[in-house]
PDB file of C-alpha atoms in Angstrom:
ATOM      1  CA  UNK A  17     133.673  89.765 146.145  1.00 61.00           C
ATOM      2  CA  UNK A  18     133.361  88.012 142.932  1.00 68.00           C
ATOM      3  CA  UNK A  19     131.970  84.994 143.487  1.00 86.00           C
ATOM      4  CA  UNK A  20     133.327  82.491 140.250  1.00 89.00           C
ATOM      5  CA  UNK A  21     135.733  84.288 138.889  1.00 92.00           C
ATOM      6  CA  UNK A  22     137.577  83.024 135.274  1.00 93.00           C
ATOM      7  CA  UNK A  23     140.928  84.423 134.011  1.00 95.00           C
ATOM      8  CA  UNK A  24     141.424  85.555 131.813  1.00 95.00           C
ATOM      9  CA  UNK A  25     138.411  87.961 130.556  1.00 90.00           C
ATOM     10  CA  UNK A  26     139.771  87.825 127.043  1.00 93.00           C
ATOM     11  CA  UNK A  27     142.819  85.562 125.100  1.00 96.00           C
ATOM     12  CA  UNK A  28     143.646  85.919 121.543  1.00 97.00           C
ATOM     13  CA  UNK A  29     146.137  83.511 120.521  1.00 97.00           C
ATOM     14  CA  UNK A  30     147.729  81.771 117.402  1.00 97.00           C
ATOM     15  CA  UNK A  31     146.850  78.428 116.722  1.00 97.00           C
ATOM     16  CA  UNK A  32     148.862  75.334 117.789  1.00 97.00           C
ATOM     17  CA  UNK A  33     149.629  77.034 121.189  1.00 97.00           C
ATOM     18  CA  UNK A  34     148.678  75.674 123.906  1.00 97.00           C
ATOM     19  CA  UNK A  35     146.877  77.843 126.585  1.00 97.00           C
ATOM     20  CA  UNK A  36     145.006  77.779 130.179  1.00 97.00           C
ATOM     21  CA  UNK A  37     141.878  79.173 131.155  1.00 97.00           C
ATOM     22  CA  UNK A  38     141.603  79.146 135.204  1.00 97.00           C
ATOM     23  CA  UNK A  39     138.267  78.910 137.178  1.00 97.00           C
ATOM     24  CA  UNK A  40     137.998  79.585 141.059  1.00 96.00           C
ATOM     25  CA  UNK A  41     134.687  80.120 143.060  1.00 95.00           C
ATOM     26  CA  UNK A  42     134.514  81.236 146.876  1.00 94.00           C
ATOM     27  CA  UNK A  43     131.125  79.730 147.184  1.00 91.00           C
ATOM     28  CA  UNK A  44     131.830  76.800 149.114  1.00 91.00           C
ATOM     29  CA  UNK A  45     130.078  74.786 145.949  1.00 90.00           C
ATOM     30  CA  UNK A  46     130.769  70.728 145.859  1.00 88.00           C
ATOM     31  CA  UNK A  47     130.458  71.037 141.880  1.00 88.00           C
ATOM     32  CA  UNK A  48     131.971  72.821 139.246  1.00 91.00           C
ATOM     33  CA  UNK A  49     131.942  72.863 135.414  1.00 89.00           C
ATOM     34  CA  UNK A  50     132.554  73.873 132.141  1.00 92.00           C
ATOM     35  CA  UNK A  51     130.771  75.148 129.448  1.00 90.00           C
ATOM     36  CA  UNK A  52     131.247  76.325 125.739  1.00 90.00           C
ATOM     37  CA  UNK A  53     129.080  79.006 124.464  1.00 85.00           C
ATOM     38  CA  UNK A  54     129.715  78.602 120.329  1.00 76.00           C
ATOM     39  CA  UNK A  55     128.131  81.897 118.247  1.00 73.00           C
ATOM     40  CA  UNK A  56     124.703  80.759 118.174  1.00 68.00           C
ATOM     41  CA  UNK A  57     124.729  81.036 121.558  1.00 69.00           C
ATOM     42  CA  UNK A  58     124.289  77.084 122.076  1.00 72.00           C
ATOM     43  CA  UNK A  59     125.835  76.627 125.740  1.00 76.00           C
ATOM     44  CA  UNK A  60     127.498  72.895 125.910  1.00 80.00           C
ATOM     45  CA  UNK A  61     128.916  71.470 128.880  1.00 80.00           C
ATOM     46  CA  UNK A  62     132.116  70.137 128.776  1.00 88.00           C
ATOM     47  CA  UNK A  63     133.044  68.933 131.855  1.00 86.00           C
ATOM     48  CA  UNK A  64     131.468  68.743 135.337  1.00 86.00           C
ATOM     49  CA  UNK A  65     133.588  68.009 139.079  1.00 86.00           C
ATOM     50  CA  UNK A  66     131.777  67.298 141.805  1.00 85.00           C
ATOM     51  CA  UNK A  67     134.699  67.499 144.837  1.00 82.00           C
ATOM     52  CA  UNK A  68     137.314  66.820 142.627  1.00 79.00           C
ATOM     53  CA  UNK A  69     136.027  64.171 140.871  1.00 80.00           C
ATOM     54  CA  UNK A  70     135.291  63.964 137.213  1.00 81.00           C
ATOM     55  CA  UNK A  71     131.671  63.164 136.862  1.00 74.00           C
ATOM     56  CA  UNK A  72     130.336  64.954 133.558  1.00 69.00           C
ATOM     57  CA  UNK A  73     132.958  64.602 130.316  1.00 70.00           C
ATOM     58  CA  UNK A  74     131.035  65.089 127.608  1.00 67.00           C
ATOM     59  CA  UNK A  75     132.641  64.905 123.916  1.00 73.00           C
ATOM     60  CA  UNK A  76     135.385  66.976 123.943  1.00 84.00           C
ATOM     61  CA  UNK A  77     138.808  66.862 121.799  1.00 89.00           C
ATOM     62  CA  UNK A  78     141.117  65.323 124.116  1.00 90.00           C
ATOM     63  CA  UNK A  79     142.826  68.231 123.543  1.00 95.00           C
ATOM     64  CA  UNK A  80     140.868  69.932 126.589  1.00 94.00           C
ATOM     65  CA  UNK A  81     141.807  68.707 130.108  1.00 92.00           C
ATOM     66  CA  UNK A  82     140.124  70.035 133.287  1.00 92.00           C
ATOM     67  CA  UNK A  83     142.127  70.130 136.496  1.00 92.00           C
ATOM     68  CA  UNK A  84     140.603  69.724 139.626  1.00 92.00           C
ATOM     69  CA  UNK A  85     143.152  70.925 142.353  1.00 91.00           C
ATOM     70  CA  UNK A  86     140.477  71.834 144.919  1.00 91.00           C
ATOM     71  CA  UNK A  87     137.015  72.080 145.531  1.00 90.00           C
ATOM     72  CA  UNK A  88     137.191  75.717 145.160  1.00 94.00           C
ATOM     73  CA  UNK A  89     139.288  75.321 141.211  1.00 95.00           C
ATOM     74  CA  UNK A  90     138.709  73.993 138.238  1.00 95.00           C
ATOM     75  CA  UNK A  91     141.003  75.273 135.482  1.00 96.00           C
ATOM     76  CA  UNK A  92     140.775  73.879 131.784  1.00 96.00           C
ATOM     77  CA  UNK A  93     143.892  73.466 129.748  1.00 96.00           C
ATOM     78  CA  UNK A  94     143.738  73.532 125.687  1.00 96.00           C
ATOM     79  CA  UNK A  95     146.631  72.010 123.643  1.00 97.00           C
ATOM     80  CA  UNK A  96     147.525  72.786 120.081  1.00 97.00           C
ATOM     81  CA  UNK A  97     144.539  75.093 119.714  1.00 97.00           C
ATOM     82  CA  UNK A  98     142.426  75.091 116.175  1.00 96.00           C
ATOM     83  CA  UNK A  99     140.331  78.309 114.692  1.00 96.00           C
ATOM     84  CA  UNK A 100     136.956  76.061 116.253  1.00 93.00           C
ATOM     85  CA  UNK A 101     138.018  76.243 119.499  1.00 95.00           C
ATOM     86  CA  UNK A 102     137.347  79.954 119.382  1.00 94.00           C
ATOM     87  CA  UNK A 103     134.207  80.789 121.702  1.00 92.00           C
ATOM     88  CA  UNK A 104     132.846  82.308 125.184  1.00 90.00           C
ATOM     89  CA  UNK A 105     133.881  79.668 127.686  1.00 94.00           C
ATOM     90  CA  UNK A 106     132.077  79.865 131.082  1.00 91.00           C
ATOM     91  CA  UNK A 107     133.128  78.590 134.292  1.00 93.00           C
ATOM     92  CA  UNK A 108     130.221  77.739 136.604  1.00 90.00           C
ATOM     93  CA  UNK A 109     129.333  76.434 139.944  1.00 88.00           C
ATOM     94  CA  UNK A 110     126.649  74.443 141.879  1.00 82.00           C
ATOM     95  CA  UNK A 111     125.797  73.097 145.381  1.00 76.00           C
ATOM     96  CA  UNK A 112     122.820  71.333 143.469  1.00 63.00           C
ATOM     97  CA  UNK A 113     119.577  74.197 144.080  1.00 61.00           C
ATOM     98  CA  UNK A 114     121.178  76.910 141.153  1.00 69.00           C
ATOM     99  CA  UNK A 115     123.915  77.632 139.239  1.00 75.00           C
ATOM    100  CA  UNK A 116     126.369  80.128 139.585  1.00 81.00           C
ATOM    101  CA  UNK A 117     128.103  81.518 136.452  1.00 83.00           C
ATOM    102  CA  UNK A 118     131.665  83.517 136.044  1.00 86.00           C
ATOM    103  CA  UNK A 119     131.823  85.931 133.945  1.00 83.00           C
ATOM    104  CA  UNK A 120     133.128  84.088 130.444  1.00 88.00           C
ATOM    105  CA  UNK A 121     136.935  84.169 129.216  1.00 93.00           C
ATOM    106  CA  UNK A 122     136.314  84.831 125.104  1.00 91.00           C
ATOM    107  CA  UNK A 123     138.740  82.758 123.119  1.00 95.00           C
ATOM    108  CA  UNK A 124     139.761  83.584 119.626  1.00 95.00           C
ATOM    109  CA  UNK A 125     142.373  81.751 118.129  1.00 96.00           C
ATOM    110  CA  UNK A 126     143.794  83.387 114.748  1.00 96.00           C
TER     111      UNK A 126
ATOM    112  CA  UNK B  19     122.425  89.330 144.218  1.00 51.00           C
ATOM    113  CA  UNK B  20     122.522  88.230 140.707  1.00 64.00           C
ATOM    114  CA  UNK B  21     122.289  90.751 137.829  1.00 78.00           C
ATOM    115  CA  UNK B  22     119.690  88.343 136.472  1.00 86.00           C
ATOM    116  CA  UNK B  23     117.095  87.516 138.847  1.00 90.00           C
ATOM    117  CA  UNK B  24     115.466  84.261 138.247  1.00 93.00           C
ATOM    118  CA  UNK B  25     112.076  82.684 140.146  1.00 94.00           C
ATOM    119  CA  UNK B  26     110.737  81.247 141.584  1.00 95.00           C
ATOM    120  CA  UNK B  27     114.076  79.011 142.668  1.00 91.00           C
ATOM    121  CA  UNK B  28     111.838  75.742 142.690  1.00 93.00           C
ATOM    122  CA  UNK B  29     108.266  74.900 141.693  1.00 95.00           C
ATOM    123  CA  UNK B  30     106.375  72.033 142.015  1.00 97.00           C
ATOM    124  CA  UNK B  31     103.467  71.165 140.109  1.00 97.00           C
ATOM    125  CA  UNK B  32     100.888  69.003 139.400  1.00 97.00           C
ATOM    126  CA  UNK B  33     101.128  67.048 135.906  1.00 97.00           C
ATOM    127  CA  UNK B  34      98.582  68.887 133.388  1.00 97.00           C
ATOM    128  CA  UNK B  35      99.115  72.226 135.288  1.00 97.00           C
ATOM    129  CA  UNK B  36     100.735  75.659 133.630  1.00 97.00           C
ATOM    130  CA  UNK B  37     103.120  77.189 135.036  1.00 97.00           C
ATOM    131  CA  UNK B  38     105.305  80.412 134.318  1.00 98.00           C
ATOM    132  CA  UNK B  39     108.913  81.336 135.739  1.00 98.00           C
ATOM    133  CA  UNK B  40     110.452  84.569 135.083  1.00 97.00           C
ATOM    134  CA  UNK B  41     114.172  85.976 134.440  1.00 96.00           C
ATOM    135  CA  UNK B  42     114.216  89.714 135.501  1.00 94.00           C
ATOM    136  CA  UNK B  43     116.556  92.528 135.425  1.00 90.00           C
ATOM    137  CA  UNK B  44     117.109  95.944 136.123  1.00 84.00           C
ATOM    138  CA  UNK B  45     118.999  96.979 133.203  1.00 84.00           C
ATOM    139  CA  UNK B  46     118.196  96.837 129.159  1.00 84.00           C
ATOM    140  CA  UNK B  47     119.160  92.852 127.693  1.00 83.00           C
ATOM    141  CA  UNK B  48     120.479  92.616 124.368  1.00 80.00           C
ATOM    142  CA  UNK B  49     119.018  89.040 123.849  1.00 83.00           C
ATOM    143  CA  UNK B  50     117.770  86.767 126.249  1.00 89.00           C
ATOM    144  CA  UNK B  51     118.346  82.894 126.015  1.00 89.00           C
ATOM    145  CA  UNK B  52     116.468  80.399 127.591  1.00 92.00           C
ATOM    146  CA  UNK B  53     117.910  77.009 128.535  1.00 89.00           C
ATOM    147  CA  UNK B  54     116.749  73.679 130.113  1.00 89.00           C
ATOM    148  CA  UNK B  55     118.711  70.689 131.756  1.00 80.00           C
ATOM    149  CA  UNK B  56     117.274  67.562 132.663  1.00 71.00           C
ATOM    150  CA  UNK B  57     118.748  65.865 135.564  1.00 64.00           C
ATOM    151  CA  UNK B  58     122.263  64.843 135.596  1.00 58.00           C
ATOM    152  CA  UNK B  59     122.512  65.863 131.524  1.00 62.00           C
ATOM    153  CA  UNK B  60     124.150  69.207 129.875  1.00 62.00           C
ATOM    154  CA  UNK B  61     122.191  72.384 129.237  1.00 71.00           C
ATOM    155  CA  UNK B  62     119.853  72.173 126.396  1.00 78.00           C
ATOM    156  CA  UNK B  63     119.212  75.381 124.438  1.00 78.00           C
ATOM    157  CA  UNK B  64     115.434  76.176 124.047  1.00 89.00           C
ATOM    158  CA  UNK B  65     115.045  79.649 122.674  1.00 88.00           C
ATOM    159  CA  UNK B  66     116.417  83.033 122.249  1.00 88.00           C
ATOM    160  CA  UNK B  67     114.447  86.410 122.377  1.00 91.00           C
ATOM    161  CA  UNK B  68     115.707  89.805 120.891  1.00 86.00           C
ATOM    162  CA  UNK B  69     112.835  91.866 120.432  1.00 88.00           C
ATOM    163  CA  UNK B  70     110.956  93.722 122.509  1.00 89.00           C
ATOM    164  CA  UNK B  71     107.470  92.046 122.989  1.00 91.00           C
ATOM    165  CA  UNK B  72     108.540  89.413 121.044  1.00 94.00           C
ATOM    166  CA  UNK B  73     107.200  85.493 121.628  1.00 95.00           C
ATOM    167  CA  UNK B  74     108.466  82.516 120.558  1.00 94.00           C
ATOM    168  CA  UNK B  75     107.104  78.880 121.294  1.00 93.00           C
ATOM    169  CA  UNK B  76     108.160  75.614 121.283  1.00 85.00           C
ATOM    170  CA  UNK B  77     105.953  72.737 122.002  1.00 85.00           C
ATOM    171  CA  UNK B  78     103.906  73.668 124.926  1.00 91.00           C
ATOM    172  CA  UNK B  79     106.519  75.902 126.287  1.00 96.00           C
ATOM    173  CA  UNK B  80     106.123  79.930 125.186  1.00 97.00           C
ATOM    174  CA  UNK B  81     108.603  82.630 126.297  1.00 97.00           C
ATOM    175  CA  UNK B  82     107.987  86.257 126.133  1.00 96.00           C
ATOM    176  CA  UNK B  83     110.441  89.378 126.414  1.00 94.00           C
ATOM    177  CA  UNK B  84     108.901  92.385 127.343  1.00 91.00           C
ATOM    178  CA  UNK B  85     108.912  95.869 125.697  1.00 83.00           C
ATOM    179  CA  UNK B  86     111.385  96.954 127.767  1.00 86.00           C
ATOM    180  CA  UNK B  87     113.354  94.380 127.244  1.00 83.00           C
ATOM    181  CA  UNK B  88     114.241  93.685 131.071  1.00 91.00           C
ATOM    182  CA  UNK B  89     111.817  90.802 131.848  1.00 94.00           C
ATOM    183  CA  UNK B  90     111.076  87.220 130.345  1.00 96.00           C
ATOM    184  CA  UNK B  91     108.693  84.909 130.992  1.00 97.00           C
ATOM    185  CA  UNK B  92     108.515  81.024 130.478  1.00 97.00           C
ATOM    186  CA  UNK B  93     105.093  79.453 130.659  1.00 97.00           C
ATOM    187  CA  UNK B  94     104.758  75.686 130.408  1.00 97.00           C
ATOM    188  CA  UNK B  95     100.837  74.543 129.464  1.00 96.00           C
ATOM    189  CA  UNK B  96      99.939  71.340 130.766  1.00 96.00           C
ATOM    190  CA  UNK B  97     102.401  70.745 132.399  1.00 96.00           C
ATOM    191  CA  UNK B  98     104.296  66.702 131.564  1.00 96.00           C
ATOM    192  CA  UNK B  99     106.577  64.910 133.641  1.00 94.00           C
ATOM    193  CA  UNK B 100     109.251  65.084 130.963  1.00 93.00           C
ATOM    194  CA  UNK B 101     109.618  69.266 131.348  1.00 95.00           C
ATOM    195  CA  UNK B 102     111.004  68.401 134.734  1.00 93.00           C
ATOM    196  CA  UNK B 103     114.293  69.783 134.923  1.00 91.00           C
ATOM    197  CA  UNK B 104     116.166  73.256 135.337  1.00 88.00           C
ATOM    198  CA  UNK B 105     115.184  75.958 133.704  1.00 93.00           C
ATOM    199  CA  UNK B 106     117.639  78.634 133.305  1.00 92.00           C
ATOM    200  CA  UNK B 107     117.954  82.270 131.813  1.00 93.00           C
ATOM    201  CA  UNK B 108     121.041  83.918 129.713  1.00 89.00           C
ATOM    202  CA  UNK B 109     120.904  87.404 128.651  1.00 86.00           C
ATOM    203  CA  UNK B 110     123.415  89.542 126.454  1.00 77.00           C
ATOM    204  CA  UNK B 111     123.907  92.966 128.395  1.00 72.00           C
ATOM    205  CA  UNK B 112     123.495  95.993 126.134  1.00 60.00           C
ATOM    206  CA  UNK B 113     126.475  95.650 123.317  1.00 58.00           C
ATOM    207  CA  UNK B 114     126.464  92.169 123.598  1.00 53.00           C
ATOM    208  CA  UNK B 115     129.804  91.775 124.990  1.00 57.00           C
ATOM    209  CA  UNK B 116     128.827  90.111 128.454  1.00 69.00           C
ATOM    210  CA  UNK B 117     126.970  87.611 128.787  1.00 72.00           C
ATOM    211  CA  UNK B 118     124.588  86.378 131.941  1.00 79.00           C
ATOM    212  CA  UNK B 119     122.976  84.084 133.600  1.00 83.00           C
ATOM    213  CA  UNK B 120     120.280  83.802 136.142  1.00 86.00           C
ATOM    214  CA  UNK B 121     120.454  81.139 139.209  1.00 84.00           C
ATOM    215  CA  UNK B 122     117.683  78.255 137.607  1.00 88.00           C
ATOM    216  CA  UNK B 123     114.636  77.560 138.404  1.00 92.00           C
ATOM    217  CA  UNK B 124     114.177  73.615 139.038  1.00 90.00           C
ATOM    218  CA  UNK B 125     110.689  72.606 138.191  1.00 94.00           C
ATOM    219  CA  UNK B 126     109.010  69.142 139.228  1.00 95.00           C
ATOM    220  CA  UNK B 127     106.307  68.275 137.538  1.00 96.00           C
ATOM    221  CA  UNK B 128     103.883  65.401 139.926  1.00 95.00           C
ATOM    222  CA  UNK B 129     102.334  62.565 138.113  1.00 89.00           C
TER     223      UNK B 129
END
């Protein structure tokens, strides 16, 4: 059983649109984030939900919105994507003593 | 179990002490990242490691990839209060399509 799973794997899409990337984890974790890996490899959190409560929201366009519908999700929505936004976005959880990471959803945006 | 096998989970030292944590795995890493966050901030990046045997440092804080290319090691020398934190391992998987990460290590560091 995968453990934080994000969906999907891989999204090519035009820019302007406006697309989802969904984040569940079956961990029983209180926190959740998101992170944006750029090509350097520089990992940057974006946001972080602790129970479904914003408490990381670091400077993002506010073009990104997390949603929190559960402990167990944390999706990110992207609105009128740009050519920057392309990058490996990871989905990962915590109950405070490690991290747990999904497996990355690669965004390119042509 | 994770693909990347970090440890130990949690160290505690005393301040001026070294210290080393390793990020292990069982199959050949393309690159191998090394990351720290400090309490309640964002990931930091520290360093990346490609070649086999290769060693980088930064500050007092030296990472090594093996010749393999399957193990890292972090070692702190005199150890401050300020490299509390977590330290955490990324690798690239052969191809460098998939990228990793091990569980953290969080490291206190007593005055």
């Amino acid at each position: 059983d995968t453990a934080v799973s994000q969906t999907p794997k891989y999204l090519v899409t035009q820019m302007g649109n406006d697309k989802s990337i969904k984040c569940e984890q079956n961990l029983g974790h209180d926190t959740m984030y998101w992170y944006k890996q750029d090509s350097k490899k520089f990992l940057k959190i974006m946001f972080s939900y602790n129970n479904k409560e914003l408490i990381i929201n670091e400077t993002v366009p506010n073009r990104f919105s997390p949603k929190s519908p559960d402990k167990a999700h944390l999706n990110l929505h992207i609105n009128s994507l740009e050519l920057g936004d392309s990058a490996v976005y990871f989905c990962a959880s915590s109950r405070g003593d490690g991290y747990t990471f999904g497996s990355g959803t690669r965004l390119t945006v042509v | 179990s994770q693909e990347l096998e970090q440890s130990p989970q949690s160290l505690i030292v005393q301040e001026g002490k070294n210290l080393t944590i390793n990020c292990t795995s069982s199959k050949t890493l393309y690159g191998l990242y090394w990351y720290k966050q400090k309490y309640g901030e964002g990931l930091i990046f520290l360093m990346m490691l490609q070649k086999g045997g290769e060693e980088k440092s930064h500050e007092k804080i030296t990472a090594k990839l093996d010749e393999k290319k399957q193990q890292s090691s972090l070692h702190i020398t005199a150890s401050q209060p300020s490299h509390a934190g977590i330290y955490l391992c990324g690798a690239d998987m052969t191809g460098g399509f998939k990228t990793i990460f091990g569980a953290g290590t969080r490291l206190f560091v007593k005055a």
